[in-house]
Structures are given as C-alpha cells and as structure tokens.
Amino acid sequence: MALYSLTVGSYHLGLGQVWQALIAPEQVEGSVLNVVWELRLPRILLAMTAGAAMALAGLLLQSLTRNPLAAPGLVGVESGASVTMLLILVLWPSLLPLSLYPLAALIGGLSVAAFVMALSWRRGISPLRLILVGVGLTAMLSAVADLLITYGNIDRVESALMWLGGSLHRADWGHVRSMGLWLLLAGVPLLFCHRPLDLLQLGDSVAMSRGLNVSALMGGLLLCSVMLTAAAVANVGTMTFVGLIAPHLARQLCNERHGPLIPLSAMSGALLVLFGDTLGRGLFTPLQLPAGLVVAVIGAPYLMILLVRQRNR
C-alpha cells in the first residue's frame, strides 16, 4: 500500500518509476527523484508513524479507563495543541518560524495534559475523575478555539483549519525524525507492558493482589499516551478518530489480550492514516483532502456498525 501511495498525487508516477527511484536513484531524472524522496516518502512515513502513535495512545486510554469509547483527546492534549496553534496562526503568525510550530503544539498539548492529570490526582489517578476533568477542560478549550475561528482573520483561519483537519501536506524529513523519536521513546516500551495491562482489566484490587503498583503504572502509561498524542498532533494536526477506531479494528483480528493487541493497534493506525492520506490525495486531484477528514468520514459508519454488532451479541 505504501508503494502504491508513492504513485498517487497531482504528479502521477508509475510503479516502475517509483521502484527505480527507490532502488536506483542515480538512474532517475531529478524531478521524479524530488517527488518521491522529498515530497511523498516523508509524507507516507509520517502518516504511518503518526497513525501508529495515535492508535497506541487510544488503546492505552481505553485500557486504563476501561472505556471502549475513550480517545486520545480525552486528556486535553489535542485541545491544548489546537488552541496553541490557533493562537499562533491567527493572532501572532510571525511569532515563531515555521520549523518551531510542531514544538509549540507539543508544549501546548503537554501543558494541558499535565494540568488535567494534576486535577485528577488524589492518591492516584481515578479513571472517572480523569474523564470528567478532561471533558470539562476540553469543552472550555473548544470554546476558545471557536472564538478564534469566528473572529480571526479569514486568511489566517483558513490556514489554521487546514492544520486542524489533520493534514500532512507540510511533511518533511524533520517531521519524520521527530515523530519516529517520540514513537521509539513512548511506543516501543509498551510492547513489554502487555501483562500489567492485562491485569488492570481484571480490576485494581486483583492487580494489586498480584503485586502491581497500580497508581505508578497508570501514571506511567498515561504519560506515554500523552507523549504519543502530543507528538502526533504537533506533527500532523488533530486526528482523534484514529485513536478511537484503530484499537477496535485490531480487536477484530485478535482477542483482548494486550500481547497481540498492542502491535496490531499500531499497524491498524498506521494503515488507517496512510489509506486516508492516499485517498485524500487521489480522489479529487489536484485538490487534496486532509487525511483526518477522510478517516473520520470512512471510519465513523464502520465504528457505529461495529458497536451495534457488539451490543447485539
């Protein structure tokens, strides 16, 4: 699918041209080489790494809160990053260079998430308190975002809305390296946390009886979820729906055990965003639809059907 995605876009390429550009770049003309290596390959890798990060973040929140409808935006990361970017793009567009936009979004998202976690902490993190505080703060930040969109300069708001829709049109190798680093730091360690996560699903009392420090574990895993979400939002914009639906797609392929569920969720998220971006680039060429919008339009009906089926079991 990634190879096919390299052929899609306003500058159409054949599979043969793409393959030759990848394995024998010295034999390919410069324009083709530039399209493959500088425009499309970073975009594809960023789509896959960001999708995997959002999926893992969603799986963690669904497991920690024991709520199958929990999404990465629950702890306010996406809202914090979105409002930060809106403030910069709409009110102070010359405040930072373009290269520092992801860092600003990351700081904004992490700050709001830290605030939510601090308000939710009382001798440990309660899933119920976390949900209530997160929903409340997200609603407040959404109101601020609506205010900026309604009364901001129309040209600046248009640019901000493109980012908020989950767009990969600014992807470059710097974004890929940044996203890959965060995925390594906060995503790969989760592969070794599948047994504690399985124990948590049995209840806090059972987990503690097995010698698990529930508060420390939940705090650490929640931090991983926040880091993954903040990094993804900072690099590609808001794609909450990926974190919601990708774990459900993975559950169709395996049971509820986190051993296979963690890598399958990451793969589902990566393919979901890649598919959304490929479809968004190829559907109405040369017009490009944001990947987040395409994923939401396609995934929402599927998720509703899935939930109805589970209810009728």
PDB file of C-alpha atoms in Angstrom:
ATOM      1  CA  MET A   1       0.000   0.000   0.000  1.00  0.00           C
ATOM      2  CA  ALA A   2       2.866   2.372   0.802  1.00  0.00           C
ATOM      3  CA  LEU A   3       4.402   1.694  -2.621  1.00  0.00           C
ATOM      4  CA  TYR A   4       1.112   2.458  -4.363  1.00  0.00           C
ATOM      5  CA  SER A   5       0.719   5.615  -2.275  1.00  0.00           C
ATOM      6  CA  LEU A   6       4.001   6.894  -3.750  1.00  0.00           C
ATOM      7  CA  THR A   7       2.355   6.937  -7.197  1.00  0.00           C
ATOM      8  CA  VAL A   8      -0.710   8.960  -6.149  1.00  0.00           C
ATOM      9  CA  GLY A   9      -0.902  12.731  -6.434  1.00  0.00           C
ATOM     10  CA  SER A  10      -1.158  15.623  -8.860  1.00  0.00           C
ATOM     11  CA  TYR A  11       2.157  14.495 -10.420  1.00  0.00           C
ATOM     12  CA  HIS A  12       1.309  10.911 -11.382  1.00  0.00           C
ATOM     13  CA  LEU A  13       4.067   8.317 -11.329  1.00  0.00           C
ATOM     14  CA  GLY A  14       4.070   4.689 -12.397  1.00  0.00           C
ATOM     15  CA  LEU A  15       5.039   1.860 -10.061  1.00  0.00           C
ATOM     16  CA  GLY A  16       8.124   1.226 -12.198  1.00  0.00           C
ATOM     17  CA  GLN A  17       9.297   4.826 -11.834  1.00  0.00           C
ATOM     18  CA  VAL A  18       8.757   4.744  -8.079  1.00  0.00           C
ATOM     19  CA  TRP A  19      10.572   1.433  -7.667  1.00  0.00           C
ATOM     20  CA  GLN A  20      13.530   2.643  -9.708  1.00  0.00           C
ATOM     21  CA  ALA A  21      13.689   5.880  -7.716  1.00  0.00           C
ATOM     22  CA  LEU A  22      13.896   3.834  -4.515  1.00  0.00           C
ATOM     23  CA  ILE A  23      16.478   1.227  -5.537  1.00  0.00           C
ATOM     24  CA  ALA A  24      18.476   3.062  -8.238  1.00  0.00           C
ATOM     25  CA  PRO A  25      18.066   6.812  -7.700  1.00  0.00           C
ATOM     26  CA  GLU A  26      21.106   7.647  -9.847  1.00  0.00           C
ATOM     27  CA  GLN A  27      19.222   6.389 -12.935  1.00  0.00           C
ATOM     28  CA  VAL A  28      16.134   8.577 -12.384  1.00  0.00           C
ATOM     29  CA  GLU A  29      15.596  12.165 -13.511  1.00  0.00           C
ATOM     30  CA  GLY A  30      15.711  14.865 -10.853  1.00  0.00           C
ATOM     31  CA  SER A  31      12.022  15.831 -10.892  1.00  0.00           C
ATOM     32  CA  VAL A  32      10.887  12.254 -10.227  1.00  0.00           C
ATOM     33  CA  LEU A  33      13.535  11.850  -7.541  1.00  0.00           C
ATOM     34  CA  ASN A  34      12.394  15.033  -5.823  1.00  0.00           C
ATOM     35  CA  VAL A  35       8.726  13.977  -5.836  1.00  0.00           C
ATOM     36  CA  VAL A  36       9.476  10.514  -4.427  1.00  0.00           C
ATOM     37  CA  TRP A  37      12.194  11.286  -1.870  1.00  0.00           C
ATOM     38  CA  GLU A  38      11.391  14.826  -0.759  1.00  0.00           C
ATOM     39  CA  LEU A  39       7.597  15.069  -1.057  1.00  0.00           C
ATOM     40  CA  ARG A  40       5.861  11.693  -0.902  1.00  0.00           C
ATOM     41  CA  LEU A  41       8.146   9.351   1.043  1.00  0.00           C
ATOM     42  CA  PRO A  42       8.379  11.645   4.118  1.00  0.00           C
ATOM     43  CA  ARG A  43       4.614  12.128   3.924  1.00  0.00           C
ATOM     44  CA  ILE A  44       3.962   8.383   3.882  1.00  0.00           C
ATOM     45  CA  LEU A  45       6.378   7.649   6.734  1.00  0.00           C
ATOM     46  CA  LEU A  46       4.918  10.491   8.794  1.00  0.00           C
ATOM     47  CA  ALA A  47       1.384   9.217   8.150  1.00  0.00           C
ATOM     48  CA  MET A  48       2.320   5.723   9.335  1.00  0.00           C
ATOM     49  CA  THR A  49       4.281   6.776  12.427  1.00  0.00           C
ATOM     50  CA  ALA A  50       1.667   9.343  13.493  1.00  0.00           C
ATOM     51  CA  GLY A  51      -1.137   6.839  12.904  1.00  0.00           C
ATOM     52  CA  ALA A  52       0.652   4.203  14.979  1.00  0.00           C
ATOM     53  CA  ALA A  53       1.226   6.726  17.785  1.00  0.00           C
ATOM     54  CA  MET A  54      -2.426   7.828  17.861  1.00  0.00           C
ATOM     55  CA  ALA A  55      -3.603   4.211  17.833  1.00  0.00           C
ATOM     56  CA  LEU A  56      -1.348   3.253  20.752  1.00  0.00           C
ATOM     57  CA  ALA A  57      -2.443   6.339  22.689  1.00  0.00           C
ATOM     58  CA  GLY A  58      -6.085   5.432  22.104  1.00  0.00           C
ATOM     59  CA  LEU A  59      -5.548   1.816  23.147  1.00  0.00           C
ATOM     60  CA  LEU A  60      -3.840   2.910  26.369  1.00  0.00           C
ATOM     61  CA  LEU A  61      -6.661   5.275  27.323  1.00  0.00           C
ATOM     62  CA  GLN A  62      -9.314   2.675  26.514  1.00  0.00           C
ATOM     63  CA  SER A  63      -7.474   0.141  28.684  1.00  0.00           C
ATOM     64  CA  LEU A  64      -6.719   2.497  31.585  1.00  0.00           C
ATOM     65  CA  THR A  65     -10.242   3.950  31.766  1.00  0.00           C
ATOM     66  CA  ARG A  66     -11.873   0.613  30.815  1.00  0.00           C
ATOM     67  CA  ASN A  67     -13.938   2.638  28.373  1.00  0.00           C
ATOM     68  CA  PRO A  68     -14.037   1.370  24.750  1.00  0.00           C
ATOM     69  CA  LEU A  69     -15.042   4.841  23.520  1.00  0.00           C
ATOM     70  CA  ALA A  70     -12.090   6.680  25.075  1.00  0.00           C
ATOM     71  CA  ALA A  71      -9.899   8.590  22.610  1.00  0.00           C
ATOM     72  CA  PRO A  72      -6.550  10.433  22.868  1.00  0.00           C
ATOM     73  CA  GLY A  73      -8.338  13.770  23.089  1.00  0.00           C
ATOM     74  CA  LEU A  74      -9.795  12.714  26.435  1.00  0.00           C
ATOM     75  CA  VAL A  75      -6.946  14.206  28.478  1.00  0.00           C
ATOM     76  CA  GLY A  76      -6.941  17.509  26.622  1.00  0.00           C
ATOM     77  CA  VAL A  77      -3.761  17.023  24.589  1.00  0.00           C
ATOM     78  CA  GLU A  78      -5.412  17.692  21.242  1.00  0.00           C
ATOM     79  CA  SER A  79      -7.367  20.669  22.551  1.00  0.00           C
ATOM     80  CA  GLY A  80      -4.243  22.186  24.098  1.00  0.00           C
ATOM     81  CA  ALA A  81      -2.221  21.734  20.920  1.00  0.00           C
ATOM     82  CA  SER A  82      -5.076  23.048  18.765  1.00  0.00           C
ATOM     83  CA  VAL A  83      -5.597  26.212  20.807  1.00  0.00           C
ATOM     84  CA  THR A  84      -1.838  26.833  20.911  1.00  0.00           C
ATOM     85  CA  MET A  85      -1.612  26.580  17.133  1.00  0.00           C
ATOM     86  CA  LEU A  86      -4.711  28.730  16.641  1.00  0.00           C
ATOM     87  CA  LEU A  87      -3.257  31.442  18.865  1.00  0.00           C
ATOM     88  CA  ILE A  88      -0.031  31.413  16.863  1.00  0.00           C
ATOM     89  CA  LEU A  89      -1.562  31.123  13.385  1.00  0.00           C
ATOM     90  CA  VAL A  90      -4.466  33.529  13.907  1.00  0.00           C
ATOM     91  CA  LEU A  91      -3.160  36.136  16.355  1.00  0.00           C
ATOM     92  CA  TRP A  92       0.649  36.041  16.114  1.00  0.00           C
ATOM     93  CA  PRO A  93       1.629  34.419  12.785  1.00  0.00           C
ATOM     94  CA  SER A  94       5.106  35.984  12.834  1.00  0.00           C
ATOM     95  CA  LEU A  95       5.874  34.972  16.419  1.00  0.00           C
ATOM     96  CA  LEU A  96       7.677  31.736  15.523  1.00  0.00           C
ATOM     97  CA  PRO A  97       9.381  30.338  12.426  1.00  0.00           C
ATOM     98  CA  LEU A  98       7.536  27.534  10.645  1.00  0.00           C
ATOM     99  CA  SER A  99      10.039  24.935  11.859  1.00  0.00           C
ATOM    100  CA  LEU A 100       9.072  25.578  15.508  1.00  0.00           C
ATOM    101  CA  TYR A 101       5.309  25.117  15.040  1.00  0.00           C
ATOM    102  CA  PRO A 102       5.386  21.397  15.989  1.00  0.00           C
ATOM    103  CA  LEU A 103       7.389  22.210  19.136  1.00  0.00           C
ATOM    104  CA  ALA A 104       4.861  24.891  20.143  1.00  0.00           C
ATOM    105  CA  ALA A 105       1.947  22.494  19.628  1.00  0.00           C
ATOM    106  CA  LEU A 106       3.781  19.822  21.612  1.00  0.00           C
ATOM    107  CA  ILE A 107       4.366  22.181  24.549  1.00  0.00           C
ATOM    108  CA  GLY A 108       0.733  23.345  24.491  1.00  0.00           C
ATOM    109  CA  GLY A 109      -0.630  19.807  24.420  1.00  0.00           C
ATOM    110  CA  LEU A 110       1.665  18.530  27.165  1.00  0.00           C
ATOM    111  CA  SER A 111       0.879  21.542  29.386  1.00  0.00           C
ATOM    112  CA  VAL A 112      -2.874  20.970  29.209  1.00  0.00           C
ATOM    113  CA  ALA A 113      -2.456  17.223  29.753  1.00  0.00           C
ATOM    114  CA  ALA A 114      -0.282  17.867  32.822  1.00  0.00           C
ATOM    115  CA  PHE A 115      -2.966  20.208  34.174  1.00  0.00           C
ATOM    116  CA  VAL A 116      -5.664  17.563  33.643  1.00  0.00           C
ATOM    117  CA  MET A 117      -3.559  14.899  35.345  1.00  0.00           C
ATOM    118  CA  ALA A 118      -2.815  17.218  38.288  1.00  0.00           C
ATOM    119  CA  LEU A 119      -6.516  17.951  38.807  1.00  0.00           C
ATOM    120  CA  SER A 120      -7.348  14.235  38.508  1.00  0.00           C
ATOM    121  CA  TRP A 121      -4.731  13.109  41.031  1.00  0.00           C
ATOM    122  CA  ARG A 122      -5.900  12.241  44.525  1.00  0.00           C
ATOM    123  CA  ARG A 123      -3.929   9.329  45.989  1.00  0.00           C
ATOM    124  CA  GLY A 124      -3.621   8.053  42.445  1.00  0.00           C
ATOM    125  CA  ILE A 125      -5.412   8.665  39.169  1.00  0.00           C
ATOM    126  CA  SER A 126      -9.080   7.757  39.091  1.00  0.00           C
ATOM    127  CA  PRO A 127     -10.374   6.918  35.567  1.00  0.00           C
ATOM    128  CA  LEU A 128     -13.681   8.626  36.377  1.00  0.00           C
ATOM    129  CA  ARG A 129     -12.000  11.849  37.592  1.00  0.00           C
ATOM    130  CA  LEU A 130      -9.709  11.799  34.578  1.00  0.00           C
ATOM    131  CA  ILE A 131     -12.647  11.572  32.170  1.00  0.00           C
ATOM    132  CA  LEU A 132     -14.665  14.287  33.915  1.00  0.00           C
ATOM    133  CA  VAL A 133     -11.780  16.755  34.198  1.00  0.00           C
ATOM    134  CA  GLY A 134     -10.633  16.019  30.642  1.00  0.00           C
ATOM    135  CA  VAL A 135     -14.097  16.504  29.154  1.00  0.00           C
ATOM    136  CA  GLY A 136     -14.640  19.735  31.097  1.00  0.00           C
ATOM    137  CA  LEU A 137     -11.311  21.283  30.141  1.00  0.00           C
ATOM    138  CA  THR A 138     -11.669  20.149  26.523  1.00  0.00           C
ATOM    139  CA  ALA A 139     -15.059  21.887  26.335  1.00  0.00           C
ATOM    140  CA  MET A 140     -13.528  25.128  27.639  1.00  0.00           C
ATOM    141  CA  LEU A 141     -10.661  24.995  25.151  1.00  0.00           C
ATOM    142  CA  SER A 142     -13.063  24.177  22.310  1.00  0.00           C
ATOM    143  CA  ALA A 143     -14.959  27.365  23.145  1.00  0.00           C
ATOM    144  CA  VAL A 144     -11.711  29.348  22.938  1.00  0.00           C
ATOM    145  CA  ALA A 145     -10.923  27.712  19.583  1.00  0.00           C
ATOM    146  CA  ASP A 146     -14.400  28.546  18.243  1.00  0.00           C
ATOM    147  CA  LEU A 147     -13.931  32.152  19.333  1.00  0.00           C
ATOM    148  CA  LEU A 148     -10.611  32.422  17.489  1.00  0.00           C
ATOM    149  CA  ILE A 149     -12.034  30.804  14.348  1.00  0.00           C
ATOM    150  CA  THR A 150     -15.139  33.018  14.352  1.00  0.00           C
ATOM    151  CA  TYR A 151     -13.455  36.385  14.865  1.00  0.00           C
ATOM    152  CA  GLY A 152      -9.971  35.773  13.453  1.00  0.00           C
ATOM    153  CA  ASN A 153      -8.587  36.976  10.138  1.00  0.00           C
ATOM    154  CA  ILE A 154     -10.182  34.816   7.430  1.00  0.00           C
ATOM    155  CA  ASP A 155      -6.927  34.033   5.590  1.00  0.00           C
ATOM    156  CA  ARG A 156      -5.135  33.041   8.791  1.00  0.00           C
ATOM    157  CA  VAL A 157      -8.115  30.984   9.969  1.00  0.00           C
ATOM    158  CA  GLU A 158      -8.137  29.077   6.664  1.00  0.00           C
ATOM    159  CA  SER A 159      -4.506  28.099   7.167  1.00  0.00           C
ATOM    160  CA  ALA A 160      -5.221  27.032  10.750  1.00  0.00           C
ATOM    161  CA  LEU A 161      -8.237  24.941   9.728  1.00  0.00           C
ATOM    162  CA  MET A 162      -6.110  23.007   7.237  1.00  0.00           C
ATOM    163  CA  TRP A 163      -3.786  22.030  10.097  1.00  0.00           C
ATOM    164  CA  LEU A 164      -6.696  21.248  12.450  1.00  0.00           C
ATOM    165  CA  GLY A 165      -8.185  18.882   9.864  1.00  0.00           C
ATOM    166  CA  GLY A 166      -5.213  16.547  10.166  1.00  0.00           C
ATOM    167  CA  SER A 167      -3.177  17.429   7.090  1.00  0.00           C
ATOM    168  CA  LEU A 168       0.173  16.001   6.013  1.00  0.00           C
ATOM    169  CA  HIS A 169       0.904  18.495   3.234  1.00  0.00           C
ATOM    170  CA  ARG A 170       3.856  20.034   5.141  1.00  0.00           C
ATOM    171  CA  ALA A 171       5.550  16.715   5.897  1.00  0.00           C
ATOM    172  CA  ASP A 172       9.333  16.625   5.611  1.00  0.00           C
ATOM    173  CA  TRP A 173      12.185  14.517   6.947  1.00  0.00           C
ATOM    174  CA  GLY A 174      12.436  16.672  10.072  1.00  0.00           C
ATOM    175  CA  HIS A 175       8.852  15.784  11.000  1.00  0.00           C
ATOM    176  CA  VAL A 176       9.556  12.103  10.309  1.00  0.00           C
ATOM    177  CA  ARG A 177      12.602  12.086  12.594  1.00  0.00           C
ATOM    178  CA  SER A 178      10.714  13.899  15.345  1.00  0.00           C
ATOM    179  CA  MET A 179       7.715  11.576  15.159  1.00  0.00           C
ATOM    180  CA  GLY A 180       9.901   8.478  14.946  1.00  0.00           C
ATOM    181  CA  LEU A 181      11.869   9.516  18.036  1.00  0.00           C
ATOM    182  CA  TRP A 182       8.716  10.008  20.129  1.00  0.00           C
ATOM    183  CA  LEU A 183       7.337   6.683  18.902  1.00  0.00           C
ATOM    184  CA  LEU A 184      10.542   4.945  19.969  1.00  0.00           C
ATOM    185  CA  LEU A 185      10.567   6.641  23.386  1.00  0.00           C
ATOM    186  CA  ALA A 186       6.904   6.196  24.319  1.00  0.00           C
ATOM    187  CA  GLY A 187       5.623   3.500  21.968  1.00  0.00           C
ATOM    188  CA  VAL A 188       8.173   0.690  21.841  1.00  0.00           C
ATOM    189  CA  PRO A 189       8.296   0.226  25.678  1.00  0.00           C
ATOM    190  CA  LEU A 190       4.566  -0.594  25.572  1.00  0.00           C
ATOM    191  CA  LEU A 191       5.410  -3.912  23.914  1.00  0.00           C
ATOM    192  CA  PHE A 192       6.799  -5.002  27.295  1.00  0.00           C
ATOM    193  CA  CYS A 193       3.779  -3.782  29.293  1.00  0.00           C
ATOM    194  CA  HIS A 194       1.169  -6.171  27.937  1.00  0.00           C
ATOM    195  CA  ARG A 195       0.943  -8.334  31.074  1.00  0.00           C
ATOM    196  CA  PRO A 196       0.392  -5.432  33.514  1.00  0.00           C
ATOM    197  CA  LEU A 197      -2.259  -4.062  31.134  1.00  0.00           C
ATOM    198  CA  ASP A 198      -3.999  -7.449  31.086  1.00  0.00           C
ATOM    199  CA  LEU A 199      -4.005  -7.461  34.896  1.00  0.00           C
ATOM    200  CA  LEU A 200      -5.502  -3.960  35.037  1.00  0.00           C
ATOM    201  CA  GLN A 201      -8.501  -5.171  33.050  1.00  0.00           C
ATOM    202  CA  LEU A 202      -9.345  -7.514  35.942  1.00  0.00           C
ATOM    203  CA  GLY A 203      -9.708  -4.578  38.347  1.00  0.00           C
ATOM    204  CA  ASP A 204      -7.411  -2.595  40.627  1.00  0.00           C
ATOM    205  CA  SER A 205      -7.833  -4.962  43.579  1.00  0.00           C
ATOM    206  CA  VAL A 206      -6.824  -8.023  41.546  1.00  0.00           C
ATOM    207  CA  ALA A 207      -3.859  -6.160  40.049  1.00  0.00           C
ATOM    208  CA  MET A 208      -2.667  -5.026  43.498  1.00  0.00           C
ATOM    209  CA  SER A 209      -3.048  -8.549  44.875  1.00  0.00           C
ATOM    210  CA  ARG A 210      -0.601  -9.668  42.176  1.00  0.00           C
ATOM    211  CA  GLY A 211       1.952  -7.125  43.399  1.00  0.00           C
ATOM    212  CA  LEU A 212       1.247  -4.424  40.838  1.00  0.00           C
ATOM    213  CA  ASN A 213       1.708  -0.773  41.818  1.00  0.00           C
ATOM    214  CA  VAL A 214      -1.484   0.411  40.130  1.00  0.00           C
ATOM    215  CA  SER A 215      -1.020   4.155  40.684  1.00  0.00           C
ATOM    216  CA  ALA A 216       2.555   4.199  39.375  1.00  0.00           C
ATOM    217  CA  LEU A 217       1.655   2.000  36.412  1.00  0.00           C
ATOM    218  CA  MET A 218      -1.364   4.098  35.446  1.00  0.00           C
ATOM    219  CA  GLY A 219       0.637   7.300  35.796  1.00  0.00           C
ATOM    220  CA  GLY A 220       3.459   5.989  33.612  1.00  0.00           C
ATOM    221  CA  LEU A 221       1.179   4.580  30.920  1.00  0.00           C
ATOM    222  CA  LEU A 222      -0.915   7.738  30.899  1.00  0.00           C
ATOM    223  CA  LEU A 223       2.275   9.756  30.401  1.00  0.00           C
ATOM    224  CA  CYS A 224       3.171   7.537  27.422  1.00  0.00           C
ATOM    225  CA  SER A 225      -0.290   8.115  25.953  1.00  0.00           C
ATOM    226  CA  VAL A 226       0.038  11.873  26.406  1.00  0.00           C
ATOM    227  CA  MET A 227       3.509  11.940  24.813  1.00  0.00           C
ATOM    228  CA  LEU A 228       2.357   9.919  21.795  1.00  0.00           C
ATOM    229  CA  THR A 229      -0.730  12.065  21.283  1.00  0.00           C
ATOM    230  CA  ALA A 230       1.127  15.346  21.702  1.00  0.00           C
ATOM    231  CA  ALA A 231       3.827  14.317  19.225  1.00  0.00           C
ATOM    232  CA  ALA A 232       1.274  13.161  16.634  1.00  0.00           C
ATOM    233  CA  VAL A 233      -0.882  16.277  16.967  1.00  0.00           C
ATOM    234  CA  ALA A 234       2.169  18.534  16.832  1.00  0.00           C
ATOM    235  CA  ASN A 235       3.341  16.984  13.564  1.00  0.00           C
ATOM    236  CA  VAL A 236       0.124  16.225  11.652  1.00  0.00           C
ATOM    237  CA  GLY A 237      -2.710  18.030  13.431  1.00  0.00           C
ATOM    238  CA  THR A 238      -5.792  16.573  15.090  1.00  0.00           C
ATOM    239  CA  MET A 239      -6.832  13.026  14.191  1.00  0.00           C
ATOM    240  CA  THR A 240      -8.749  11.936  17.277  1.00  0.00           C
ATOM    241  CA  PHE A 241     -10.784   9.396  15.369  1.00  0.00           C
ATOM    242  CA  VAL A 242      -7.709   7.294  14.567  1.00  0.00           C
ATOM    243  CA  GLY A 243      -7.062   6.651  18.255  1.00  0.00           C
ATOM    244  CA  LEU A 244     -10.696   5.697  18.732  1.00  0.00           C
ATOM    245  CA  ILE A 245     -11.216   3.284  15.852  1.00  0.00           C
ATOM    246  CA  ALA A 246      -7.780   1.661  15.335  1.00  0.00           C
ATOM    247  CA  PRO A 247      -7.902  -0.387  18.598  1.00  0.00           C
ATOM    248  CA  HIS A 248     -11.382  -1.613  17.619  1.00  0.00           C
ATOM    249  CA  LEU A 249     -10.059  -2.717  14.225  1.00  0.00           C
ATOM    250  CA  ALA A 250      -7.238  -4.584  15.974  1.00  0.00           C
ATOM    251  CA  ARG A 251      -9.703  -6.326  18.285  1.00  0.00           C
ATOM    252  CA  GLN A 252     -11.391  -7.834  15.230  1.00  0.00           C
ATOM    253  CA  LEU A 253      -8.129  -9.659  14.497  1.00  0.00           C
ATOM    254  CA  CYS A 254      -7.276 -10.886  17.994  1.00  0.00           C
ATOM    255  CA  ASN A 255      -8.701 -11.258  21.484  1.00  0.00           C
ATOM    256  CA  GLU A 256      -8.498  -8.707  24.303  1.00  0.00           C
ATOM    257  CA  ARG A 257      -5.004  -9.774  25.366  1.00  0.00           C
ATOM    258  CA  HIS A 258      -2.601  -6.876  25.004  1.00  0.00           C
ATOM    259  CA  GLY A 259       0.291  -9.009  23.722  1.00  0.00           C
ATOM    260  CA  PRO A 260      -1.023  -9.100  20.147  1.00  0.00           C
ATOM    261  CA  LEU A 261      -3.346  -6.109  20.607  1.00  0.00           C
ATOM    262  CA  ILE A 262      -0.567  -3.519  21.025  1.00  0.00           C
ATOM    263  CA  PRO A 263       1.314  -4.201  17.738  1.00  0.00           C
ATOM    264  CA  LEU A 264      -1.919  -4.811  15.813  1.00  0.00           C
ATOM    265  CA  SER A 265      -3.345  -1.491  17.014  1.00  0.00           C
ATOM    266  CA  ALA A 266      -0.189   0.308  15.883  1.00  0.00           C
ATOM    267  CA  MET A 267      -0.392  -1.372  12.471  1.00  0.00           C
ATOM    268  CA  SER A 268      -4.101  -0.551  12.158  1.00  0.00           C
ATOM    269  CA  GLY A 269      -3.490   3.109  12.974  1.00  0.00           C
ATOM    270  CA  ALA A 270      -0.583   3.339  10.531  1.00  0.00           C
ATOM    271  CA  LEU A 271      -2.585   1.802   7.685  1.00  0.00           C
ATOM    272  CA  LEU A 272      -5.676   3.853   8.524  1.00  0.00           C
ATOM    273  CA  VAL A 273      -3.877   7.200   8.244  1.00  0.00           C
ATOM    274  CA  LEU A 274      -1.920   6.054   5.179  1.00  0.00           C
ATOM    275  CA  PHE A 275      -5.156   4.979   3.479  1.00  0.00           C
ATOM    276  CA  GLY A 276      -6.862   8.253   4.411  1.00  0.00           C
ATOM    277  CA  ASP A 277      -3.973  10.337   3.093  1.00  0.00           C
ATOM    278  CA  THR A 278      -3.693   8.327  -0.136  1.00  0.00           C
ATOM    279  CA  LEU A 279      -7.418   8.623  -0.785  1.00  0.00           C
ATOM    280  CA  GLY A 280      -7.367  12.319   0.086  1.00  0.00           C
ATOM    281  CA  ARG A 281      -4.577  12.944  -2.441  1.00  0.00           C
ATOM    282  CA  GLY A 282      -6.017  10.845  -5.243  1.00  0.00           C
ATOM    283  CA  LEU A 283      -9.771  11.349  -5.014  1.00  0.00           C
ATOM    284  CA  PHE A 284     -10.088  14.908  -6.346  1.00  0.00           C
ATOM    285  CA  THR A 285      -6.640  15.627  -7.822  1.00  0.00           C
ATOM    286  CA  PRO A 286      -5.164  18.286  -7.716  1.00  0.00           C
ATOM    287  CA  LEU A 287      -7.346  19.121  -4.692  1.00  0.00           C
ATOM    288  CA  GLN A 288      -6.073  17.423  -1.522  1.00  0.00           C
ATOM    289  CA  LEU A 289      -8.398  16.466   1.314  1.00  0.00           C
ATOM    290  CA  PRO A 290      -6.976  16.325   4.869  1.00  0.00           C
ATOM    291  CA  ALA A 291      -6.271  12.749   5.943  1.00  0.00           C
ATOM    292  CA  GLY A 292      -8.073  13.284   9.260  1.00  0.00           C
ATOM    293  CA  LEU A 293     -11.257  14.261   7.430  1.00  0.00           C
ATOM    294  CA  VAL A 294     -11.139  11.222   5.133  1.00  0.00           C
ATOM    295  CA  VAL A 295     -10.516   8.832   8.035  1.00  0.00           C
ATOM    296  CA  ALA A 296     -13.441  10.287  10.003  1.00  0.00           C
ATOM    297  CA  VAL A 297     -15.849  10.106   7.038  1.00  0.00           C
ATOM    298  CA  ILE A 298     -14.949   6.488   6.278  1.00  0.00           C
ATOM    299  CA  GLY A 299     -14.397   5.257   9.819  1.00  0.00           C
ATOM    300  CA  ALA A 300     -17.442   6.719  11.583  1.00  0.00           C
ATOM    301  CA  PRO A 301     -20.037   4.485   9.843  1.00  0.00           C
ATOM    302  CA  TYR A 302     -17.837   1.435  10.388  1.00  0.00           C
ATOM    303  CA  LEU A 303     -17.468   2.189  14.096  1.00  0.00           C
ATOM    304  CA  MET A 304     -21.226   2.619  14.506  1.00  0.00           C
ATOM    305  CA  ILE A 305     -21.877  -0.722  12.787  1.00  0.00           C
ATOM    306  CA  LEU A 306     -19.232  -2.359  14.974  1.00  0.00           C
ATOM    307  CA  LEU A 307     -20.754  -1.006  18.199  1.00  0.00           C
ATOM    308  CA  VAL A 308     -24.261  -2.106  17.157  1.00  0.00           C
ATOM    309  CA  ARG A 309     -22.969  -5.617  16.470  1.00  0.00           C
ATOM    310  CA  GLN A 310     -21.248  -5.791  19.856  1.00  0.00           C
ATOM    311  CA  ARG A 311     -24.411  -4.598  21.601  1.00  0.00           C
ATOM    312  CA  ASN A 312     -26.472  -7.318  19.917  1.00  0.00           C
ATOM    313  CA  ARG A 313     -24.136 -10.124  20.962  1.00  0.00           C
TER     314      ARG A 313
END
